[in-house]
Short mmCIF file of C-alpha atoms in Angstrom, two decimals:
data_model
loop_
_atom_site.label_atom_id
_atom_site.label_comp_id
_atom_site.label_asym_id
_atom_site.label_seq_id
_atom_site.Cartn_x
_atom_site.Cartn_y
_atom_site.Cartn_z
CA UNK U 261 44.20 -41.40 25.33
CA UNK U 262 44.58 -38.33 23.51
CA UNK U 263 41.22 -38.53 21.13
CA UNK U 264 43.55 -36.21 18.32
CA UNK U 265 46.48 -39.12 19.44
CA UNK U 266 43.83 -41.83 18.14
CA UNK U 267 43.15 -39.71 14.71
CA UNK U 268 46.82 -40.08 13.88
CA UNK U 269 46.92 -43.58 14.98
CA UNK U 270 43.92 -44.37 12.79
CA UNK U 271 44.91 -42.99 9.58
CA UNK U 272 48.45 -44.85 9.49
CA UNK U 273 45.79 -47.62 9.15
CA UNK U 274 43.27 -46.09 7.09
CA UNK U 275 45.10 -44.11 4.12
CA UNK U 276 46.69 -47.16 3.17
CA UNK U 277 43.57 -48.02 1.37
CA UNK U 278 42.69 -44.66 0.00
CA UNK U 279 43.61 -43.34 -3.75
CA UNK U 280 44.50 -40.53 -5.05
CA UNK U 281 45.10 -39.34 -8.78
CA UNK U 282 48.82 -38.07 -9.17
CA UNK U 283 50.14 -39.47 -5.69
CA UNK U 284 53.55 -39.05 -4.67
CA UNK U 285 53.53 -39.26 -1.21
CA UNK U 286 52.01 -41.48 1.17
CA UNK U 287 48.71 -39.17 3.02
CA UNK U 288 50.37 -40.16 6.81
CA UNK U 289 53.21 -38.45 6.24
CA UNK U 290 52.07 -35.22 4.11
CA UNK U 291 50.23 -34.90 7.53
CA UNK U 292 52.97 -34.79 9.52
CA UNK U 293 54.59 -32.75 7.22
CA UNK U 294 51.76 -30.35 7.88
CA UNK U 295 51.71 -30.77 11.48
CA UNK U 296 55.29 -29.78 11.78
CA UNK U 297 54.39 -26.33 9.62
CA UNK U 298 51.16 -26.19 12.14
CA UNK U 299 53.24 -26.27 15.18
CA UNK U 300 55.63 -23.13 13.43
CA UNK U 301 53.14 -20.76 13.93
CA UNK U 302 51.72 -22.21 16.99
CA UNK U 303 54.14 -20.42 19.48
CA UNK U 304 52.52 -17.85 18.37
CA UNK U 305 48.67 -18.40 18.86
CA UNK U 306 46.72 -21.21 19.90
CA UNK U 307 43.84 -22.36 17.65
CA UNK U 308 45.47 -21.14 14.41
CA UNK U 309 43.27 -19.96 11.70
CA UNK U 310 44.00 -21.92 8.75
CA UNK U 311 42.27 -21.94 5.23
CA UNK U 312 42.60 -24.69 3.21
CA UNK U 313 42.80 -23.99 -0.54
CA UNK U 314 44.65 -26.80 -1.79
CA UNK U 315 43.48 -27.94 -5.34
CA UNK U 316 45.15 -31.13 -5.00
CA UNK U 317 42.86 -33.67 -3.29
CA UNK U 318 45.47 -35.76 -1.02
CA UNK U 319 46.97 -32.24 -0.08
CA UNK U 320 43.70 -30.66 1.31
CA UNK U 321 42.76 -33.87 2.94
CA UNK U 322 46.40 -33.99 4.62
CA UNK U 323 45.81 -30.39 5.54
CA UNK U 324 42.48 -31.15 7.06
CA UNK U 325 43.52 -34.15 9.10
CA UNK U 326 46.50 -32.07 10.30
CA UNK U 327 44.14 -28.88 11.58
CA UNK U 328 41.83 -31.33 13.05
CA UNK U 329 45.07 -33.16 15.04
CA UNK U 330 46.80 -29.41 15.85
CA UNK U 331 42.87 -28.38 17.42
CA UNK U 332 43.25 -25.13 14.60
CA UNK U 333 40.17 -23.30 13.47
CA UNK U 334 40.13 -24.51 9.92
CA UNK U 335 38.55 -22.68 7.09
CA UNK U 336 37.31 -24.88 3.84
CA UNK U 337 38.20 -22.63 0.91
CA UNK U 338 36.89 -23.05 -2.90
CA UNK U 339 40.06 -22.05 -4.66
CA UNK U 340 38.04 -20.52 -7.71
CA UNK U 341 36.56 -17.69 -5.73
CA UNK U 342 37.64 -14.20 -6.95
CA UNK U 343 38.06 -10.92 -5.21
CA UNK U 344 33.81 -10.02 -4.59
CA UNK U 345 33.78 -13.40 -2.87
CA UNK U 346 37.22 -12.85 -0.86
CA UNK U 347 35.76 -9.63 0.47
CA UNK U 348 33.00 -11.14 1.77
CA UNK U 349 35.37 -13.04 3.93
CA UNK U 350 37.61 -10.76 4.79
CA UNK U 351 34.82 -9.30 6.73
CA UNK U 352 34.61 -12.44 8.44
CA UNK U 353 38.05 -13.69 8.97
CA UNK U 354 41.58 -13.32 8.30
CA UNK U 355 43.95 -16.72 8.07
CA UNK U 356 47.10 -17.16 10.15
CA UNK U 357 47.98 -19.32 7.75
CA UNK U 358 46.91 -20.62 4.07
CA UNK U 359 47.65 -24.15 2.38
CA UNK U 360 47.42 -23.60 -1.26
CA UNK U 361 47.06 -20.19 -3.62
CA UNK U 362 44.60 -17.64 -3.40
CA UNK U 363 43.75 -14.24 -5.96
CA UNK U 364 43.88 -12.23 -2.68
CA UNK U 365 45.74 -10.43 -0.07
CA UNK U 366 43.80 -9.88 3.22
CA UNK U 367 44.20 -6.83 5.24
CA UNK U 368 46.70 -7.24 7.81
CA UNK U 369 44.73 -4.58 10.10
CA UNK U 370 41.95 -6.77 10.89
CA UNK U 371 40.15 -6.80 14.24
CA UNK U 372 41.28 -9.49 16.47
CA UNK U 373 39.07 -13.17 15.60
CA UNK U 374 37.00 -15.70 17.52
CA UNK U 375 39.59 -18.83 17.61
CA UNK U 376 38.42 -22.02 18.26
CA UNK U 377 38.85 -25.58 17.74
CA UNK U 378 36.27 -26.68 14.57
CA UNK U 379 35.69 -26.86 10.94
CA UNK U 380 33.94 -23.54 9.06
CA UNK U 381 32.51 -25.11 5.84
CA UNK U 382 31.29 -22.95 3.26
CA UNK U 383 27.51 -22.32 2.37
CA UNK U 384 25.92 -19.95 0.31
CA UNK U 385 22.31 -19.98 2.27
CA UNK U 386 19.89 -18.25 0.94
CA UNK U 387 20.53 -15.16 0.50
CA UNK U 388 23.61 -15.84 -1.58
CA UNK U 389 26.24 -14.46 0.41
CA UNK U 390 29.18 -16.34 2.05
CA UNK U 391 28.55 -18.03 5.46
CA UNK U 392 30.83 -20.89 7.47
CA UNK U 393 29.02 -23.30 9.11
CA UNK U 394 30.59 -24.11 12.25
CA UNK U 395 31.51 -28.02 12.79
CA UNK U 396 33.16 -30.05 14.97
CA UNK U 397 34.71 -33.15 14.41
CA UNK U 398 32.11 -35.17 16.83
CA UNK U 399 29.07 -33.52 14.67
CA UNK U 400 30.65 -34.99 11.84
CA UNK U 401 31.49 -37.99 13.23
CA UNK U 402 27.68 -37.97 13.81
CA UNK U 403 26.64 -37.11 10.68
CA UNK U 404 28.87 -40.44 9.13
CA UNK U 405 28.18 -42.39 11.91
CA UNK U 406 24.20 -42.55 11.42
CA UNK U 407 24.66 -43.24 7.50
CA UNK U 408 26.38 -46.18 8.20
CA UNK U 409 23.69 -47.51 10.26
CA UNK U 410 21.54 -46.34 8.21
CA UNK U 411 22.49 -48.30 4.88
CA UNK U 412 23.80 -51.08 7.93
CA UNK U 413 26.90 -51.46 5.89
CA UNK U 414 30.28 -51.41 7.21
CA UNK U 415 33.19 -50.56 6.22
CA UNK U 416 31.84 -47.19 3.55
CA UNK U 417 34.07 -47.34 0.67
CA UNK U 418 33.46 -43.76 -1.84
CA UNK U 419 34.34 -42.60 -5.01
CA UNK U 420 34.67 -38.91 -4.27
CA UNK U 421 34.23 -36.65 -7.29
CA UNK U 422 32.62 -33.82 -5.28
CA UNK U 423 34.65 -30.34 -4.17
CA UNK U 424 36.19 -31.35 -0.66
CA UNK U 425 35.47 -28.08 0.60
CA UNK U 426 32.01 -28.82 -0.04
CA UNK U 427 30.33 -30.94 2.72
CA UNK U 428 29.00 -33.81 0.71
CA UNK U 429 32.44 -33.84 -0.50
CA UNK U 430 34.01 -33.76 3.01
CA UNK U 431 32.00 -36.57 4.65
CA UNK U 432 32.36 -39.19 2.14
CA UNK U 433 35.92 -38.94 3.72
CA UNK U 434 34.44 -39.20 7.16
CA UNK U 435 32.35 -42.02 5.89
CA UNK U 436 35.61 -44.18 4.85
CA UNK U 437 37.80 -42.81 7.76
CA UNK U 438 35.61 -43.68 10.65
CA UNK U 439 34.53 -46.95 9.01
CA UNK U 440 38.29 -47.93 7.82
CA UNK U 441 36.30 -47.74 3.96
CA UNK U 442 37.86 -47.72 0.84
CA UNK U 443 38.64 -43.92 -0.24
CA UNK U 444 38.88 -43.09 -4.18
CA UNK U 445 39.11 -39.38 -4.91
CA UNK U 446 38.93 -38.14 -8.92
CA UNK U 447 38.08 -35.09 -10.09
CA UNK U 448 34.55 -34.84 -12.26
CA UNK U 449 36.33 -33.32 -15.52
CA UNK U 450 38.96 -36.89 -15.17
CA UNK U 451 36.00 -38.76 -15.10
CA UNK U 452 34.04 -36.52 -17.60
CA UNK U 453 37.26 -37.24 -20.00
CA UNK U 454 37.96 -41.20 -19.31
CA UNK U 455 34.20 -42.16 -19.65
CA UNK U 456 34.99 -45.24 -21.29
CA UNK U 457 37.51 -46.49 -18.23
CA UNK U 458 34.86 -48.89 -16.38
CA UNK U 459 35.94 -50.91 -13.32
CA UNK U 460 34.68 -52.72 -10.56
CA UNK U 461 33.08 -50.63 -7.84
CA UNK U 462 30.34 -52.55 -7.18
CA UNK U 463 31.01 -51.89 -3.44
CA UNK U 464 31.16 -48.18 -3.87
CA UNK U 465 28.97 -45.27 -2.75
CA UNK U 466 29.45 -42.52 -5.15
CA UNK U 467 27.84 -38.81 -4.53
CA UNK U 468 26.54 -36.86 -7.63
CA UNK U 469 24.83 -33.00 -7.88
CA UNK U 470 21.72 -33.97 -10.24
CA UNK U 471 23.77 -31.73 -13.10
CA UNK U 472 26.23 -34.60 -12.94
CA UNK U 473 23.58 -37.17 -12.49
CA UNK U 474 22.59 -35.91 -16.07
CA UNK U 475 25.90 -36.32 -17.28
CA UNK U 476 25.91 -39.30 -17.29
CA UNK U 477 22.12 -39.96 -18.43
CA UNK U 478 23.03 -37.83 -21.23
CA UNK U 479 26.58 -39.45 -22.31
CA UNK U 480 26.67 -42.86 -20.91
CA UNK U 481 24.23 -44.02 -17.59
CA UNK U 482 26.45 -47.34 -17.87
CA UNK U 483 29.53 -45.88 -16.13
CA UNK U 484 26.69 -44.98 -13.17
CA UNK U 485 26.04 -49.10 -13.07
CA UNK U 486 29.33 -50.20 -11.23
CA UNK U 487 28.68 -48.93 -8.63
CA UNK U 488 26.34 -50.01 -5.29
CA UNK U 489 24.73 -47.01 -4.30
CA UNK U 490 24.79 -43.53 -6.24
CA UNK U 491 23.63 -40.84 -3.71
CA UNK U 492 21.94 -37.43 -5.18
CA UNK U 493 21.31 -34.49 -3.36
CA UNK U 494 21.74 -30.76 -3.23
CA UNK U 495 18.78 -30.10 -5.11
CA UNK U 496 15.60 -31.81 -7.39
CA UNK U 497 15.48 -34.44 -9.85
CA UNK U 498 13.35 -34.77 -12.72
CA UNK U 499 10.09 -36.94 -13.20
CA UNK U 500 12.40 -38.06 -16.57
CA UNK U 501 15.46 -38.49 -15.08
CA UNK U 502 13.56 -41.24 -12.55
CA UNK U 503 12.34 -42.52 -15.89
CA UNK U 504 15.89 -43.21 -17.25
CA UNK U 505 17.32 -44.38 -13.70
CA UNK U 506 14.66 -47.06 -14.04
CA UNK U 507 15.72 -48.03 -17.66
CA UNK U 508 18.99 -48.74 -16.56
CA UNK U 509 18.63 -49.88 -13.34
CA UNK U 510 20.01 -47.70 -11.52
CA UNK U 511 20.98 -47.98 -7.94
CA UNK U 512 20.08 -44.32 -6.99
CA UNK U 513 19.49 -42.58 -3.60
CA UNK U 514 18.06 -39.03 -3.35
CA UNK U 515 19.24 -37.33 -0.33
CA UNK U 516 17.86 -34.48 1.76
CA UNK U 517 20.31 -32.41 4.16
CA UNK U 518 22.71 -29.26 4.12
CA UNK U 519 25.59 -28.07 5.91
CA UNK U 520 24.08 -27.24 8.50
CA UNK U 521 23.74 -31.07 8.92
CA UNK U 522 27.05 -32.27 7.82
CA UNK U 523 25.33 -33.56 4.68
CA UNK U 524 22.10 -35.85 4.77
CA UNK U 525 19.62 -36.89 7.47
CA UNK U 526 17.04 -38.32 5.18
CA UNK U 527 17.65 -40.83 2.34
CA UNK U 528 15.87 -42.26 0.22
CA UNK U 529 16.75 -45.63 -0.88
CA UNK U 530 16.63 -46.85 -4.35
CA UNK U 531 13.67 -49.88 -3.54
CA UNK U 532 11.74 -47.17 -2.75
CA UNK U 533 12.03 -44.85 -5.62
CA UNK U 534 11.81 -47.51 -8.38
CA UNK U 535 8.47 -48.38 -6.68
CA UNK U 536 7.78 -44.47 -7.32
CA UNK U 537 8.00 -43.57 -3.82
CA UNK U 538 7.88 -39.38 -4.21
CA UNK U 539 9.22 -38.51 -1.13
CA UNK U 540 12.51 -36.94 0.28
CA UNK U 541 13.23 -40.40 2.15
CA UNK U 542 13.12 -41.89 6.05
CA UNK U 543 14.96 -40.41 8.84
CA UNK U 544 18.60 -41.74 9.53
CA UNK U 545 19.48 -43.11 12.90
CA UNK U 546 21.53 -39.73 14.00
CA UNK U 547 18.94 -37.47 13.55
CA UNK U 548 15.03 -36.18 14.20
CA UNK U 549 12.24 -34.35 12.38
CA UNK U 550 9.90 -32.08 13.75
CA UNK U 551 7.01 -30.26 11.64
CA UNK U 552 6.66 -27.07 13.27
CA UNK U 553 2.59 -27.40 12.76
CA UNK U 554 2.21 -31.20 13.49
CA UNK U 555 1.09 -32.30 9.95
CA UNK U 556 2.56 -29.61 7.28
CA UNK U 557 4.95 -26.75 8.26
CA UNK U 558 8.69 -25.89 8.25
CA UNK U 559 10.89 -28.73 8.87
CA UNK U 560 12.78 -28.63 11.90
CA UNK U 561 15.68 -30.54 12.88
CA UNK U 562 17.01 -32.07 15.81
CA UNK U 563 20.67 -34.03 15.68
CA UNK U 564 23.86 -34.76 17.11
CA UNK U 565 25.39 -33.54 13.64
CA UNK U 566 23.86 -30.03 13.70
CA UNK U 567 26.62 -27.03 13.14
CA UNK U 568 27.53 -24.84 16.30
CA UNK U 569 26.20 -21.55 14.51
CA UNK U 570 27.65 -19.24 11.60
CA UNK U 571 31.14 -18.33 11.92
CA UNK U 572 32.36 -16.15 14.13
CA UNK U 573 29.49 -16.92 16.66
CA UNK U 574 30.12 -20.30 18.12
CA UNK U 575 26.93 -21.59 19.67
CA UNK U 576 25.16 -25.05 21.04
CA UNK U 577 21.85 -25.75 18.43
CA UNK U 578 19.80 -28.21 20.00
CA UNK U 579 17.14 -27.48 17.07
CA UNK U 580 17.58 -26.04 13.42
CA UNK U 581 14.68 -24.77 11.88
CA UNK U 582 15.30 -24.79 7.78
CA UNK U 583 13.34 -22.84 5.36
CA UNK U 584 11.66 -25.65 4.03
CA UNK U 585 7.93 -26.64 4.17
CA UNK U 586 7.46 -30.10 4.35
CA UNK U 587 5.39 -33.51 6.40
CA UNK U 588 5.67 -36.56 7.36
CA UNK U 589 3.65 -39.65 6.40
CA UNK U 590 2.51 -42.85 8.76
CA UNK U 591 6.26 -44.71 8.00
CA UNK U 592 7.93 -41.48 9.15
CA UNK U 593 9.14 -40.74 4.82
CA UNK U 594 9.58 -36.79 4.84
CA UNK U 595 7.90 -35.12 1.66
CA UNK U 596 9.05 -31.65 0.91
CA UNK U 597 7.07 -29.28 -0.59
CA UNK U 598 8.77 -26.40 -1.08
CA UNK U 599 11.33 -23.71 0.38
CA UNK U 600 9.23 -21.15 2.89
CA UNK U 601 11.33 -18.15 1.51
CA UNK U 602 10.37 -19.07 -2.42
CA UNK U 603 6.51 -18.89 -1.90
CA UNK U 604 4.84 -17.16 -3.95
CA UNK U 605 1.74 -15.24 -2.35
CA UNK U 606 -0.57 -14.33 -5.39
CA UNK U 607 -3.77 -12.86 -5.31
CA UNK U 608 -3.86 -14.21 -1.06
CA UNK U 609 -2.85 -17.75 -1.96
CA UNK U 610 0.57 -19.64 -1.07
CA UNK U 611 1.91 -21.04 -4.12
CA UNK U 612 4.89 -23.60 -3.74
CA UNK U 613 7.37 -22.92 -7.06
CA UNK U 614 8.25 -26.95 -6.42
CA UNK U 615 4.28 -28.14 -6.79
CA UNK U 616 4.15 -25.86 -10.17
CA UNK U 617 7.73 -27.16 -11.48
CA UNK U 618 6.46 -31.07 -10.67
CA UNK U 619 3.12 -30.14 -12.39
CA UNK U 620 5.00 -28.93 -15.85
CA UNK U 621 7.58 -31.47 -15.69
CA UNK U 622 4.71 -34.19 -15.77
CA UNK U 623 3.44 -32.78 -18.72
CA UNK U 624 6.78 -34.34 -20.28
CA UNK U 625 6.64 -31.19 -22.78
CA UNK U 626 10.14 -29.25 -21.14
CA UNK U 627 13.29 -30.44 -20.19
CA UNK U 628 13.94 -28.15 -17.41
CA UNK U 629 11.65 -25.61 -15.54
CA UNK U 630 12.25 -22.74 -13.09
CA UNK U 631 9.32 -21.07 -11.34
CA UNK U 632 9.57 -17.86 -9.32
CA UNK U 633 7.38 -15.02 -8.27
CA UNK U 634 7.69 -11.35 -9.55
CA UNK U 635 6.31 -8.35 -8.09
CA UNK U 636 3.14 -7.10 -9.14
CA UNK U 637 0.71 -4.62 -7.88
CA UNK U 638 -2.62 -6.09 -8.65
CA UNK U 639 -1.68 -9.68 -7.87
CA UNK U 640 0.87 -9.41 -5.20
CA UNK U 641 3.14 -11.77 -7.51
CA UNK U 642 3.00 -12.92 -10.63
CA UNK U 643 3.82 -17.16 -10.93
CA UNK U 644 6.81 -16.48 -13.04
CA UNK U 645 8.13 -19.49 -15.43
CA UNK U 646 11.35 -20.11 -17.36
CA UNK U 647 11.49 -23.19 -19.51
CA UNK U 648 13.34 -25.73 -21.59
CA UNK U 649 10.44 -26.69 -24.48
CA UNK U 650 11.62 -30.44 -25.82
CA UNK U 651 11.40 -28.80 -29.14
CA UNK U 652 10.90 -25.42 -30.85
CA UNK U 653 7.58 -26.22 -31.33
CA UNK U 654 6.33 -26.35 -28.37
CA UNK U 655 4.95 -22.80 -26.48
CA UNK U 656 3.09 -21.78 -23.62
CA UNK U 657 -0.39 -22.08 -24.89
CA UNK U 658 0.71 -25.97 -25.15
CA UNK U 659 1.58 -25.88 -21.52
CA UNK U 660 -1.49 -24.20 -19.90
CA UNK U 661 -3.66 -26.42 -21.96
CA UNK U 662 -2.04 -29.53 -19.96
CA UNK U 663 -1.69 -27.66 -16.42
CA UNK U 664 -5.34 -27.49 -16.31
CA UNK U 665 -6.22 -31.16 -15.40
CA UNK U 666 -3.31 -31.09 -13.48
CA UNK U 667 -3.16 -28.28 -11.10
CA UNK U 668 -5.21 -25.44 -9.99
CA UNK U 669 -6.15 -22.06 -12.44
CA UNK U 670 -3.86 -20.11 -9.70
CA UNK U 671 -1.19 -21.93 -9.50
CA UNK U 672 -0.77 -21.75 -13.60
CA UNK U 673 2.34 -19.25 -14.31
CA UNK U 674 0.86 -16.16 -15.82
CA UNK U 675 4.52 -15.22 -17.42
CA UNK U 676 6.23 -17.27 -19.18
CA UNK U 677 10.06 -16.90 -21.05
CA UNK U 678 11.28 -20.25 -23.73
CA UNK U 679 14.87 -20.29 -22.44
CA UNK U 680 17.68 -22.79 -24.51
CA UNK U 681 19.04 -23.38 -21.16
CA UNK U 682 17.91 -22.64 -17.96
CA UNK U 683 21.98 -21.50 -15.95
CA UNK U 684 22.74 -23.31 -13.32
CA UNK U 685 26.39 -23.70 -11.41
CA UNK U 686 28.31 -26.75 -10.33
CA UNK U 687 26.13 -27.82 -7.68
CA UNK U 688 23.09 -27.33 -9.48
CA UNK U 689 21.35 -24.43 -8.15
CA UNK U 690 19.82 -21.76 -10.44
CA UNK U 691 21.45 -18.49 -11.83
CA UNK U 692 18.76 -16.36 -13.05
#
């Protein structure tokens, strides 16, 4: 049978149990509505290029569903990016077609694309700039697949307040769709606005940035206890914020994976952080960890959910080497220590920004911390730090005086700047 047949089939079934804020019309048939609008332009070309840029949650899910059935190559677009951002892509690709607005008009002179059957999903990578992470629906199939066996828990039923073009927001459909879950979908401002609505989700996996995860620490943690698992990921959490999960008993999960994943391949389940496990987590079913030195090195990854390469160069990966610097212990938990391309090399020693930022958050004197390295001609780099005191009061001579039982003279930043906020953006990485 037709696999894309079998999709269609499936979510008939499916959708019926899915919510959406606002919904008019039943998700089956906004797909075929889509389909039919698909199939327009598809006398034209085969594997259309579509971006999806639907703000409305059941519309870019129809849309999705619809490119995956029509075998298009479909583009996941954040509808807030302005014109610097659209002319990064324009250098990549060019739509046939576009579901929802855009501030943009593409040049109609562009070479001729790649076209192929998959899903590009945005990532910024390191360097900051715009890349698509090529997917297909099997790695993502692979990627929800293995967390289901993981927490051994079928059906997956989410409460999805995370950008769908993002891929944590993505698979928690995948999660529910494959598994015939329960689907919620709700926008963070709703539930930033209707914090006092509590109901019963004690089933629920729900998928926070740790700026969220704060949120709700801040404003009211009791919202976070209706629900079974709350999943974190997409960057570190705070010795403090472990402090508060444990005063409300919190069932939290800290994730490790990327895009380039489809979202997580370790997890870290909440047993094993209330008992002040440190790691990043154990290895899920779908996937495999290689330390490129044996005992401490960059993190490789092996995986039936690795991407096909960065759009428009469609490749097989049988192994993804990240940019992280990690090991693994006797029971196989993966501790990270840092991200190769932040080192700091100062005066001939590696420094690790994430071993300096632990160190100064344990010295419970600053809310938030952000270490980097600056230039310097004597030194190499400087250890450069920018932090949140807990008060006024509190300055950097306070600071070194506690690093010094705590880690070595070296690693101690030499620079310091007292911030009121350290900028971060929605999915909690820095802006400095």
């Amino acid at each position: 049978m037709n696999k894309n047949l079998d999709i269609l089939e499936d979510l008939e079934l499916v959708c019926k149990k899915w919510s959406f804020n606002n919904q008019e019309k039943k998700l089956s048939e906004l797909v075929r509505d889509y389909l039919e609008k698909i199939n327009v332009y598809k006398v034209k070309e085969k594997n259309l290029i579509i971006f999806i840029s639907e703000k409305n949650s059941i519309n870019f899910i129809a849309v999705f569903f619809a490119g995956i059935i029509s075998k298009s190559c479909l583009f996941l677009i954040n509808s807030s990016w302005q014109e610097k951002e659209w002319q990064q892509i324009e250098k990549l690709a060019t739509p046939d077609i576009i579901f929802g607005k855009i501030n943009y008009s593409f040049n109609s002179t562009q070479k001729k694309l790649p076209r192929f059957e998959g899903i590009m999903i945005p990532t910024g990578g390191t360097s900051g700039k715009i890349k698509f992470a090529i997917h297909t629906w099997e790695t993502l199939m692979a990627s929800a697949k293995g967390f289901y066996q993981y927490f051994n828990s079928v059906p997956i039923n989410c409460y999805c307040c995370l950008p769908l073009y993002h891929v944590s927001g993505l698979m928690q459909v995948i999660r529910c769709f494959i598994s015939r879950g329960n689907l919620v979908v709700n926008s963070f401002e709703n539930i930033k606005n209707n914090l006092d609505i509590i109901e019963d989700y004690h089933d629920y996996f729900i998928s926070l940035v740790p700026t969220q995860l704060q949120f709700f620490l801040d404003r009211k943690p009791e919202y976070l206890q209706q629900f079974k698992i709350i999943l974190v990921g997409g960057a570190s959490i705070y010795p403090q914020q472990i402090e508060l999960i444990k005063r409300y008993n919190l069932s939290v999960a800290l994730t490790y994976g990327m895009t380039e994943t489809a979202s997580g391949i370790t997890i870290l389940k909440p047993n094993d952080l209330r008992q002040d496990n440190s790691s990043n987590g154990q290895i899920l079913p779908h996937a495999q960890v290689i330390i490129e030195d044996k005992k401490e090195g960059l993190i490789q990854i092996k995986s039936l959910s690795l991407f096909k390469g960065y759009y428009p160069n469609f490749k097989d990966m049988n192994i993804f080497t990240t940019d992280d610097i990690g090991y693994l212990d006797e029971d196989r938990f993966l501790y990270i220590l840092g991200r190769n391309s932040n080192k700091i090399i100062t005066g001939g020693e590696n420094v690790f920004p994430l071993e300096i930022e632990t160190a100064i958050l344990a010295t419970g004197l600053v809310k938030d911390i952000y270490i980097t390295g600056k230039k310097d001609n004597y030194w190499g780099e400087v250890i450069t730090a920018f932090y949140v005191p807990i008060n006024n009061n509190i300055c950097e001579k306070d600071l070194k005086l506690k690093l010094t039982s705590l880690i070595a003279n070296y690693k101690i930043p030499k620079i310091w700047h007292k911030l009121d906020v350290i900028p971060r953006n929605s999915q909690g990485k820095i802006n400095i």
